[in-house]
mmCIF file of C-alpha atoms in Angstrom:
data_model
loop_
_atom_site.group_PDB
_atom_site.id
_atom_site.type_symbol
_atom_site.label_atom_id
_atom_site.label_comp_id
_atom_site.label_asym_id
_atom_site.label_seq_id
_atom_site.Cartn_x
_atom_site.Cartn_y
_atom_site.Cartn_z
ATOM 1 C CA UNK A 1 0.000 0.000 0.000
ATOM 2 C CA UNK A 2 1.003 3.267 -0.710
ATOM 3 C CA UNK A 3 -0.460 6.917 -0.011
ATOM 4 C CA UNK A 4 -0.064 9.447 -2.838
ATOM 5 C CA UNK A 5 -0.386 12.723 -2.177
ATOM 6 C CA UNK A 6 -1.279 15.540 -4.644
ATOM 7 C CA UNK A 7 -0.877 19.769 -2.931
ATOM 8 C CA UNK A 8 -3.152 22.499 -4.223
ATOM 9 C CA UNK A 9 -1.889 25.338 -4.061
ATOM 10 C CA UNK A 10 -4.240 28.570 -3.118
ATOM 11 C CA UNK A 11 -4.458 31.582 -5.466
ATOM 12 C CA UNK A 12 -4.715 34.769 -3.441
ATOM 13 C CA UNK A 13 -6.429 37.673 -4.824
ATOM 14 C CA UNK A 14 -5.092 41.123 -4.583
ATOM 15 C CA UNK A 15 -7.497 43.424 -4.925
ATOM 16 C CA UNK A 16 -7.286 47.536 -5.714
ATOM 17 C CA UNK A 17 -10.704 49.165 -6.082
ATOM 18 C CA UNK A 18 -11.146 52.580 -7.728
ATOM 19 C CA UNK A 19 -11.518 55.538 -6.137
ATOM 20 C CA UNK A 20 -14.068 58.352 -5.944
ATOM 21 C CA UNK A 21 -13.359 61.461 -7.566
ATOM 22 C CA UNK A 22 -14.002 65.112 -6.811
ATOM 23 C CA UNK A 23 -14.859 64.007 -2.978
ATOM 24 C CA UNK A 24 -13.191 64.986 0.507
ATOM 25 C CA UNK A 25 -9.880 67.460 0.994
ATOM 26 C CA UNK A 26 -7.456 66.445 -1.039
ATOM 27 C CA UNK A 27 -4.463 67.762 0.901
ATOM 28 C CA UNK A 28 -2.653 68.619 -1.769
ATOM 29 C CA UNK A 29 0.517 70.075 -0.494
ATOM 30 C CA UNK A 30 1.632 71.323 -4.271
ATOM 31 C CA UNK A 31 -0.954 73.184 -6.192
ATOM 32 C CA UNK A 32 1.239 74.827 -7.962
ATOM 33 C CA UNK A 33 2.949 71.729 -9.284
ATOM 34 C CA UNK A 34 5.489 71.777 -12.508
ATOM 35 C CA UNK A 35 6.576 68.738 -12.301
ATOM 36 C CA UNK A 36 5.203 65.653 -14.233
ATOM 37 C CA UNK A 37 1.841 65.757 -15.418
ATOM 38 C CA UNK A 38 1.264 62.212 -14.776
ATOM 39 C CA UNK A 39 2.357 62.487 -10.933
ATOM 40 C CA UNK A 40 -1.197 63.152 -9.757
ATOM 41 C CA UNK A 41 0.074 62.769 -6.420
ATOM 42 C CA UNK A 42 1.816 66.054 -6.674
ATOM 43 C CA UNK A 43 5.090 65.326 -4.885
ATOM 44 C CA UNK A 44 7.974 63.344 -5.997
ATOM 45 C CA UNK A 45 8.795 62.497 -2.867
ATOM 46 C CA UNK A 46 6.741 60.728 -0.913
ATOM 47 C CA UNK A 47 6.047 60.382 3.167
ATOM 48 C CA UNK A 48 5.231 56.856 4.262
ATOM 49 C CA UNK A 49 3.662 55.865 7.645
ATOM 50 C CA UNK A 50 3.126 51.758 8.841
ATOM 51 C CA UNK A 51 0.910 51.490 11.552
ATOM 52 C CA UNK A 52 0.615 47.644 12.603
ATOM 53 C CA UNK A 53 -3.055 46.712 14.111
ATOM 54 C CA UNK A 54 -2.539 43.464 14.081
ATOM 55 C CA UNK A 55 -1.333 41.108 16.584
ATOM 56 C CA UNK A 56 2.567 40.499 15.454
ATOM 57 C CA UNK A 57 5.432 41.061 16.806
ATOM 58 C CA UNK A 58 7.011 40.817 13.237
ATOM 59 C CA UNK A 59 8.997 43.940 12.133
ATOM 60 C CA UNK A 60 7.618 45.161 8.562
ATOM 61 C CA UNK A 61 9.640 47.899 7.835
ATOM 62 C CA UNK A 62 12.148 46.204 6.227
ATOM 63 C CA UNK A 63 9.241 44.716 4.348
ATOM 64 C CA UNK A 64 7.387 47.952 3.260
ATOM 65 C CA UNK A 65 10.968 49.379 2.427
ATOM 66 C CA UNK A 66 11.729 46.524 0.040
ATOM 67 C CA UNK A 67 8.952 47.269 -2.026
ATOM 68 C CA UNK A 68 9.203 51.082 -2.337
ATOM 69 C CA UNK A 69 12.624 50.451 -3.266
ATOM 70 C CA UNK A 70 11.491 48.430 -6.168
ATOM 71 C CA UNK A 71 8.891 51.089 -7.332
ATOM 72 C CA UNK A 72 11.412 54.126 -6.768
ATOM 73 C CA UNK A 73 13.383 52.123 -9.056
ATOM 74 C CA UNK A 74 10.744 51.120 -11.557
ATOM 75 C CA UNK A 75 7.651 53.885 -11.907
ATOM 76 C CA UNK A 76 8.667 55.851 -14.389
ATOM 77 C CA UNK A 77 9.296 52.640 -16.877
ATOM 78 C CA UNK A 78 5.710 51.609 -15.520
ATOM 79 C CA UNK A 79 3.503 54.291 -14.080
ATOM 80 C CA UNK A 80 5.062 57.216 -16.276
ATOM 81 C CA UNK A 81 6.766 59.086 -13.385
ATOM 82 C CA UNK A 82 9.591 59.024 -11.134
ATOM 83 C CA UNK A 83 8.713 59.017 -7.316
ATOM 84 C CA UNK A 84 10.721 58.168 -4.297
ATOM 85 C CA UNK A 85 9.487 57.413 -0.504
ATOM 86 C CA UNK A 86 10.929 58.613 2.564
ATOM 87 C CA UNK A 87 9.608 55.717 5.564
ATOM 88 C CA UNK A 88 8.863 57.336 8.442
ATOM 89 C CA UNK A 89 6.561 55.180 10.586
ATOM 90 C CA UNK A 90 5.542 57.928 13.124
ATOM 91 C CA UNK A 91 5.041 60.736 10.406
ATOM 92 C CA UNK A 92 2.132 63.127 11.606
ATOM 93 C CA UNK A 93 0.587 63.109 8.266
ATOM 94 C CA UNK A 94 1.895 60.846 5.967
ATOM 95 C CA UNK A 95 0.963 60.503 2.548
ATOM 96 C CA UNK A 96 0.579 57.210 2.327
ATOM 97 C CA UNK A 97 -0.336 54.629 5.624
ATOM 98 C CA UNK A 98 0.906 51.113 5.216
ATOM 99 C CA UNK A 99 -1.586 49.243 7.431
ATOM 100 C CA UNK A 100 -0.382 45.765 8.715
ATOM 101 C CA UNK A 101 -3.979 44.344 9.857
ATOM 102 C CA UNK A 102 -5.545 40.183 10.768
ATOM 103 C CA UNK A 103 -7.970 40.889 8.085
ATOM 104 C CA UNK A 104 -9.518 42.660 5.291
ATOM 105 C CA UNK A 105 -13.223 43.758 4.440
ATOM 106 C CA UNK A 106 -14.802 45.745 2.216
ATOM 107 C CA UNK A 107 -12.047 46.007 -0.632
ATOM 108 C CA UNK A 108 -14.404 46.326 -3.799
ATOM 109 C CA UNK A 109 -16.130 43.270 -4.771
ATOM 110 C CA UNK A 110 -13.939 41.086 -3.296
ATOM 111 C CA UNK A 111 -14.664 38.726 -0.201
ATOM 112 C CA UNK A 112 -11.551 37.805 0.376
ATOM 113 C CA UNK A 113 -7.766 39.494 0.055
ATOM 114 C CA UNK A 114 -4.145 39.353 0.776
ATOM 115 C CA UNK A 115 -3.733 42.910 0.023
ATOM 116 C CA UNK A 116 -6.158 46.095 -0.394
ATOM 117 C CA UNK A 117 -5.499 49.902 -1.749
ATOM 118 C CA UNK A 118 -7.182 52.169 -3.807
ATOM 119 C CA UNK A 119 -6.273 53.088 -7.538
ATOM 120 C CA UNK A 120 -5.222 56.425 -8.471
ATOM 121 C CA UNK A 121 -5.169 58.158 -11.548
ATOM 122 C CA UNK A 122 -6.150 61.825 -10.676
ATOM 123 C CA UNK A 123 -4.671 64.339 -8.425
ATOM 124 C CA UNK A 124 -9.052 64.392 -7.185
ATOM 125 C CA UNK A 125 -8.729 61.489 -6.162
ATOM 126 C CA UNK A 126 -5.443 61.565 -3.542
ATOM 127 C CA UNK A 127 -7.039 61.924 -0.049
ATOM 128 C CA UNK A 128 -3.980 61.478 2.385
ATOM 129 C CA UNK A 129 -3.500 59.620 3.753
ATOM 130 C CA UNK A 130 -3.932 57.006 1.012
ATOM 131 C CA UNK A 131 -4.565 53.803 3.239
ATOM 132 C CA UNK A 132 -2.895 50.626 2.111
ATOM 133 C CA UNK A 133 -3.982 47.385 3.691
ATOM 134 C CA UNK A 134 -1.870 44.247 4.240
ATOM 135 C CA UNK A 135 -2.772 41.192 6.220
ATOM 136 C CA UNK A 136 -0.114 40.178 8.744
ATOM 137 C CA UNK A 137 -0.354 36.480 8.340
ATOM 138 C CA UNK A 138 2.195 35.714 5.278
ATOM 139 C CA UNK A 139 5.905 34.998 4.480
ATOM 140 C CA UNK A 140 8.269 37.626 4.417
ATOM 141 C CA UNK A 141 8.634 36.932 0.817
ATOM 142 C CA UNK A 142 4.590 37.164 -0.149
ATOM 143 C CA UNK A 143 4.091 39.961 2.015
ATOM 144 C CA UNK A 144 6.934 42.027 -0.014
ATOM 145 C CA UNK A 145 4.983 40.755 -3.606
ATOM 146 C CA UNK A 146 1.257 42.344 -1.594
ATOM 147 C CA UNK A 147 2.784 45.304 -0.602
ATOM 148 C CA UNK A 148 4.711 45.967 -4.546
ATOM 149 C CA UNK A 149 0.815 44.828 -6.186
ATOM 150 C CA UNK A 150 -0.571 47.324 -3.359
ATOM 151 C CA UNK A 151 1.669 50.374 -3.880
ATOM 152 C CA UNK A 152 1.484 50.117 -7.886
ATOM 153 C CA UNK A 153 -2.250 50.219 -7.463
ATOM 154 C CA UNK A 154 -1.664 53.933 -6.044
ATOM 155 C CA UNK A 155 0.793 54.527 -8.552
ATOM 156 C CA UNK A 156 -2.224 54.030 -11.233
ATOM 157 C CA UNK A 157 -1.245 50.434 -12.404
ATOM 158 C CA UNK A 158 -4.874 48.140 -13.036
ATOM 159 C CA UNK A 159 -4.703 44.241 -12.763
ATOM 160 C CA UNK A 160 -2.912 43.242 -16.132
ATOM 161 C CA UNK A 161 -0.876 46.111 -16.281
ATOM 162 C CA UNK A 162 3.153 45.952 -16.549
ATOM 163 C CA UNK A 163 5.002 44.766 -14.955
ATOM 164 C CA UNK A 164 2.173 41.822 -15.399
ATOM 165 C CA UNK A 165 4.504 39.215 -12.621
ATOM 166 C CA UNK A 166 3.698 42.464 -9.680
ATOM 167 C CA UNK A 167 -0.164 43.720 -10.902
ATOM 168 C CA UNK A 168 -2.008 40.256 -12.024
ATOM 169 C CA UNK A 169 -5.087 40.039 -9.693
ATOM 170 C CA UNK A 170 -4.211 36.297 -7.990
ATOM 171 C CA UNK A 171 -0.606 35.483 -6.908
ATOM 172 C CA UNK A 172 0.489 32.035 -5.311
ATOM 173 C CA UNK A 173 1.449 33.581 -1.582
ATOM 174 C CA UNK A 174 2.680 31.449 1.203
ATOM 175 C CA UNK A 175 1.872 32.499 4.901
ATOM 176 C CA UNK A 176 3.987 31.557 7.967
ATOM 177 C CA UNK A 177 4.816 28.540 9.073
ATOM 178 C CA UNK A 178 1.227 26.553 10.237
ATOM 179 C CA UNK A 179 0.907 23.515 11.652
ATOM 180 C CA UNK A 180 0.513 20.243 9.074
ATOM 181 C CA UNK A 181 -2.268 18.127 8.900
ATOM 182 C CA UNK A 182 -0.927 14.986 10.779
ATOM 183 C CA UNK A 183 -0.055 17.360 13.600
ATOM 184 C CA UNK A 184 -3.598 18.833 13.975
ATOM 185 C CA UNK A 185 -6.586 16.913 16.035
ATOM 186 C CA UNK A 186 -8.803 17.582 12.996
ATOM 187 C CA UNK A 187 -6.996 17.915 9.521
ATOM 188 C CA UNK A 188 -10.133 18.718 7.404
ATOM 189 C CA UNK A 189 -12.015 21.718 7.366
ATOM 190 C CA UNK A 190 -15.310 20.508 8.609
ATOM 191 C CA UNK A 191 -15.604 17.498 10.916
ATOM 192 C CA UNK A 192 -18.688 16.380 8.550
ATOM 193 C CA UNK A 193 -17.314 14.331 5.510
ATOM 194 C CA UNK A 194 -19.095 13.646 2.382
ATOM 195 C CA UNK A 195 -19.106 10.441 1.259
ATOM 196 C CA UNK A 196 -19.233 8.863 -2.272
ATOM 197 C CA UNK A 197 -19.239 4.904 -2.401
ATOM 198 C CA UNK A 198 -18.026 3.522 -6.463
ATOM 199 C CA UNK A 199 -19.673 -0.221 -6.200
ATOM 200 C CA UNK A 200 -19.552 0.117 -10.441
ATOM 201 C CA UNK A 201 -16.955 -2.733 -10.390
ATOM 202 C CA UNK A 202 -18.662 -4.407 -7.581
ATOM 203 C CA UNK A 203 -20.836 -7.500 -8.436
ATOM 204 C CA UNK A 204 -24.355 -7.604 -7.478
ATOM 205 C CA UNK A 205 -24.181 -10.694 -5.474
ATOM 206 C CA UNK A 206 -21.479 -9.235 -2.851
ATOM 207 C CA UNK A 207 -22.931 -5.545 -3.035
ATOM 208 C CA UNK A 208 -25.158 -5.305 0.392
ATOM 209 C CA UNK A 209 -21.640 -7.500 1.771
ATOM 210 C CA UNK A 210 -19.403 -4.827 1.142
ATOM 211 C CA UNK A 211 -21.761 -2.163 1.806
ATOM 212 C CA UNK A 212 -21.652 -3.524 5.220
ATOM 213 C CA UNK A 213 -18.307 -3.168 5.552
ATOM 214 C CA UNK A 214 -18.100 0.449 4.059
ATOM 215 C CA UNK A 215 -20.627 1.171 6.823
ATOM 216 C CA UNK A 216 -18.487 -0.614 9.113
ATOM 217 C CA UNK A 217 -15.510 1.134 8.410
ATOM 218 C CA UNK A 218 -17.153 4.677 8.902
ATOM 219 C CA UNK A 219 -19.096 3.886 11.682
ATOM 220 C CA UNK A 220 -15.804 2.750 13.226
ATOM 221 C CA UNK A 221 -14.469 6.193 12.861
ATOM 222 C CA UNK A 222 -17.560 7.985 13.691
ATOM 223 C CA UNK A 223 -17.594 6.467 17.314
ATOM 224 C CA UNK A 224 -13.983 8.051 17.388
ATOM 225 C CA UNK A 225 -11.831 4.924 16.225
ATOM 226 C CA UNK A 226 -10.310 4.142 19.913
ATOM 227 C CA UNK A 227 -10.076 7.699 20.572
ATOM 228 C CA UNK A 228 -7.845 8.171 17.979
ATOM 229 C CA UNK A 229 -9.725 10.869 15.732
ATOM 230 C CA UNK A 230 -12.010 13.699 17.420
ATOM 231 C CA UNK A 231 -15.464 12.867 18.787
ATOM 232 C CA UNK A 232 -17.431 15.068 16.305
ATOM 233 C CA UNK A 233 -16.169 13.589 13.427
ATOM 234 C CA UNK A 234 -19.428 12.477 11.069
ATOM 235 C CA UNK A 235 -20.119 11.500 7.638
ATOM 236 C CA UNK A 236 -22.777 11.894 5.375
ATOM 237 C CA UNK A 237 -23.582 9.821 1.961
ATOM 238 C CA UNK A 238 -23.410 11.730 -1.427
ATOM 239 C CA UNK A 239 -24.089 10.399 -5.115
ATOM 240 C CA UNK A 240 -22.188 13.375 -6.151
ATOM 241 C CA UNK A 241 -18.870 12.220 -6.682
ATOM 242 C CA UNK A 242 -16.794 15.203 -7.751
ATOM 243 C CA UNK A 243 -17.846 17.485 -4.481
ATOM 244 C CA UNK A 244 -17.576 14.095 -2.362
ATOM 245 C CA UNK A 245 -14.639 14.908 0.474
ATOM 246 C CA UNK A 246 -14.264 10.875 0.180
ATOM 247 C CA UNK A 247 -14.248 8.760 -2.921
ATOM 248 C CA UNK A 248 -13.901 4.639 -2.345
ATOM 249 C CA UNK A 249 -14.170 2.690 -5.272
ATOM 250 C CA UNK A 250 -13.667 -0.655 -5.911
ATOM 251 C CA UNK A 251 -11.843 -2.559 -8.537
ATOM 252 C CA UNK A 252 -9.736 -5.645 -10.196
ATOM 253 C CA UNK A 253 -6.564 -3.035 -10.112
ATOM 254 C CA UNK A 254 -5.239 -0.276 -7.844
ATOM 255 C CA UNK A 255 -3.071 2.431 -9.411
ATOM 256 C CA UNK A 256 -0.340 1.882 -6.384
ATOM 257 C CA UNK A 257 0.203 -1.845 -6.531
ATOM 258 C CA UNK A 258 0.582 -5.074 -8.786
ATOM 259 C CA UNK A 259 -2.310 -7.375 -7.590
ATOM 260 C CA UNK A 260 -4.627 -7.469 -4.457
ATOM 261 C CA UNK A 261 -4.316 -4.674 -2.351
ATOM 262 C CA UNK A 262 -5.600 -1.037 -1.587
ATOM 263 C CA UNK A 263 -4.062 2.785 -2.182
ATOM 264 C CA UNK A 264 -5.388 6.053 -0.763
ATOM 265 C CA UNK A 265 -4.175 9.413 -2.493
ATOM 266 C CA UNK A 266 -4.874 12.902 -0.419
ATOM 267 C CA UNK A 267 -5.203 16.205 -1.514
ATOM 268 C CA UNK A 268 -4.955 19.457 0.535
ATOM 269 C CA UNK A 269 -3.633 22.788 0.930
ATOM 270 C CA UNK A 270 -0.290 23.568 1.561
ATOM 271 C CA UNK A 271 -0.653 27.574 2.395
ATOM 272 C CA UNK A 272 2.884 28.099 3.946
ATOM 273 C CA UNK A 273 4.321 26.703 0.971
ATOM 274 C CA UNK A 274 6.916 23.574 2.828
ATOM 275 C CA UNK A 275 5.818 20.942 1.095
ATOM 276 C CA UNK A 276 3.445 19.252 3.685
ATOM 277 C CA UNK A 277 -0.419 19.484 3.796
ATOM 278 C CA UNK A 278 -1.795 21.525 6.325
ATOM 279 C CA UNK A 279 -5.249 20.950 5.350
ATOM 280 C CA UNK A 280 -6.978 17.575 3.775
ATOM 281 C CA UNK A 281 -9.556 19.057 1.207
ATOM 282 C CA UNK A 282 -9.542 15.188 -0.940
ATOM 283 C CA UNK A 283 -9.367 11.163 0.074
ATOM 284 C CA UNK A 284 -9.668 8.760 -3.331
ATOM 285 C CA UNK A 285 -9.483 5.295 -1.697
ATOM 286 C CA UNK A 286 -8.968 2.678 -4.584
ATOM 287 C CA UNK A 287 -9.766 -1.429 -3.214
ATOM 288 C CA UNK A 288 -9.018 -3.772 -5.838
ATOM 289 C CA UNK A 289 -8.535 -7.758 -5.803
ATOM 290 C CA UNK A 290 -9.583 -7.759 -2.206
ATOM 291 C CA UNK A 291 -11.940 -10.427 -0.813
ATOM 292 C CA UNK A 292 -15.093 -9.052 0.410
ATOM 293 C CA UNK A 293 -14.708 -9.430 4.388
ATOM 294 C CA UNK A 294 -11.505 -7.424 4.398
ATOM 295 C CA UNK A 295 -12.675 -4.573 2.256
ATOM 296 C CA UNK A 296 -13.853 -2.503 5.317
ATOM 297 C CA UNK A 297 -9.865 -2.623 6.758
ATOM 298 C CA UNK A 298 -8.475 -1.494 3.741
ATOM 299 C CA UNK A 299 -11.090 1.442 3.505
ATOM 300 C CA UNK A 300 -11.042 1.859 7.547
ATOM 301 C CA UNK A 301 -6.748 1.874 7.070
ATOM 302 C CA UNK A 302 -6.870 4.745 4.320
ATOM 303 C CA UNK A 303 -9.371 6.803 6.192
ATOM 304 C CA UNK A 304 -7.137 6.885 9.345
ATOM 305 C CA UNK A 305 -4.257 8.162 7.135
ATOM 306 C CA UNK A 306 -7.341 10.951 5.898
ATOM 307 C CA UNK A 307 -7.196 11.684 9.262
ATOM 308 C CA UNK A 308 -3.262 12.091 9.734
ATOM 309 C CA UNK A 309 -3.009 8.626 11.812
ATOM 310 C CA UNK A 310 0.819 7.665 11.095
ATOM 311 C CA UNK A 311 1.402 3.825 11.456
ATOM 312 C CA UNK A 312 2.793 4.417 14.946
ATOM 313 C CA UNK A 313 -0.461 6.016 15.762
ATOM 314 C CA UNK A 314 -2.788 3.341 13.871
ATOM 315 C CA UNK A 315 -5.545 1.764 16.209
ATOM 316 C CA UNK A 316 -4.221 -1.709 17.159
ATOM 317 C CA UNK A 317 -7.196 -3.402 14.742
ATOM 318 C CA UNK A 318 -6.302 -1.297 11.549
ATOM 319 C CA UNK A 319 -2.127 -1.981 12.892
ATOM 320 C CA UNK A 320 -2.448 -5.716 12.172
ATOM 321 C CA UNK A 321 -0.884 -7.862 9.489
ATOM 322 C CA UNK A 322 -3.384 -10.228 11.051
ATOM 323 C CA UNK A 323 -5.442 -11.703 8.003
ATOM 324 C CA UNK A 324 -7.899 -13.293 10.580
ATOM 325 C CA UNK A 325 -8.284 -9.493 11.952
ATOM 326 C CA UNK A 326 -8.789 -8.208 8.713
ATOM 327 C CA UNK A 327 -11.569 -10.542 7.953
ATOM 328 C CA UNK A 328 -13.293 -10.170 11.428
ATOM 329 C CA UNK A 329 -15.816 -7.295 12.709
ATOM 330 C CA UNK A 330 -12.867 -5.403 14.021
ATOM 331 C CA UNK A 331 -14.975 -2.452 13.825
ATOM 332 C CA UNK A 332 -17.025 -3.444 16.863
#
């Protein structure tokens, strides 16, 4: 037997959304400006605040000053003007306010963000402070990328615009380190599984037999598995098989092995980007060749690695090379 294991990877949206024009002071400390047109800030150089709201001890000036580095570097190839920052974190009235914050609402039509600031294209628009919003919870790295996408979204640039790599609207962001899924009580999002049963390949005469031990199998881990798996843990039957949290099927062949035998494959979310599942999201059990009173170990063995059970950590029934085990009611 052997587990396969396939990550997916979450795209993260950072969002600008347009702002008003012709509303609220302004502030404009230039209004006699000569310099470039297309500077409808009004200032080349720039005052930049970062107030942190959130609960980190992380320090993200080095962060913020990363990214206006890259933009003092690269706005006039992009936005059409040259500008350069001076970071001051306790500035009186900056013009712009890098917020570190635990979470973002109300950024456009977006539910969900890494990164929020509004898009400017007129000097009408520029209300100082301009407010740019970062959540606190990602990789040095990522948070560097949000706060380049944020900034160039109050340098003008839309989603799509060059540089494309900095201003698409999803980016593949890692957050800190987290916890992986065989190191958490419950490594699914919702205790309640959905549950799709494949008896295609099944014959009808030993259909209602292996049903039974399907049902054995889950009741087994509904009652907790030996205290092995939380208490709340549930499932519920589907018949739709592509938004089923659990697939078993049944078969003359399993991918993972040359005759009689069973493989599980996982699929999750790996949001701090190591390599290792934090979340389960997937479990595609495959049982092929198997005799009909053992097919409930083979699917009760793949659901306690669905549940991050490492063979150390295997209930003693679903531990045995036993084949009289295997063939019993070990469930009960």
């Amino acid at each position: 037997m052997r587990v396969r294991v396939g990550v997916v990877a979450a795209l993260l949206v950072l969002a600008g959304c347009s702002a008003p024009v012709g509303t609220g002071d302004t502030g404009s400390p230039s209004p006699t400006w000569s310099g470039d047109a297309d500077n409808h800030f009004r200032e080349r150089t720039l005052t930049v605040a970062v107030n942190v709201s959130a609960e980190s001890d992380r320090n993200f000036r080095p962060m913020v000053r990363e990214a206006l580095d890259y933009w003092e570097a690269n706005a006039e190839q992009y936005a059409g003007f040259p500008v350069e920052y001076e970071l001051a974190s306790d500035a009186p009235d900056p013009d712009i306010e890098v917020r570190i914050v635990d979470s973002i609402e109300n950024c456009g039509s977006e539910s969900y963000t890494a990164g929020c600031a509004p898009i400017l294209e007129d000097p009408e628009q520029v209300r100082r402070p301009v407010v740019v919003r970062v959540r606190d919870n990602y990789s040095t790295e990522s948070t560097v990328s949000v706060l380049k996408h944020e900034l160039g979204h109050t340098l003008g640039l839309h989603h799509g615009d060059a540089p494309e790599q900095v201003m698409q609207h999803r980016s593949q962001l890692t957050t800190l380190p987290q916890p992986d899924a065989t190191e958490r009580a419950m490594p699914w999002p919702d205790p309640e599984l959905s549950v799709y049963v494949d008896y295609a390949n099944v014959s009808a005469d030993e259909r209602d037999a292996t049903e039974r031990q399907v049902q054995g199998a889950l009741g087994y881990f509904a009652d907790g598995a030996d205290g092995t798996v939380p208490d709340n843990v549930s499932f519920v039957r589907t018949d739709n098989r592509t938004a089923a949290d659990v697939v078993v099927a049944f078969g003359e062949e399993a991918p993972c092995t040359a005759g009689a035998g069973s493989c599980g494959s996982l699929r999750g979310r790996d949001p701090d980007g190591d390599g290792a599942l934090e979340t389960f999201t997937g479990l595609h059990i495959v049982v092929a060749g198997v005799d009909t009173e053992a097919r409930g170990w083979h699917v009760g063995f793949w659901l306690a690695r669905g549940f991050g059970l490492t063979d150390e950590e295997l209930p003693s029934p679903l531990a045995s090379d036993d084949p009289s085990v295997r063939r019993s009611e070990w469930w009960e």
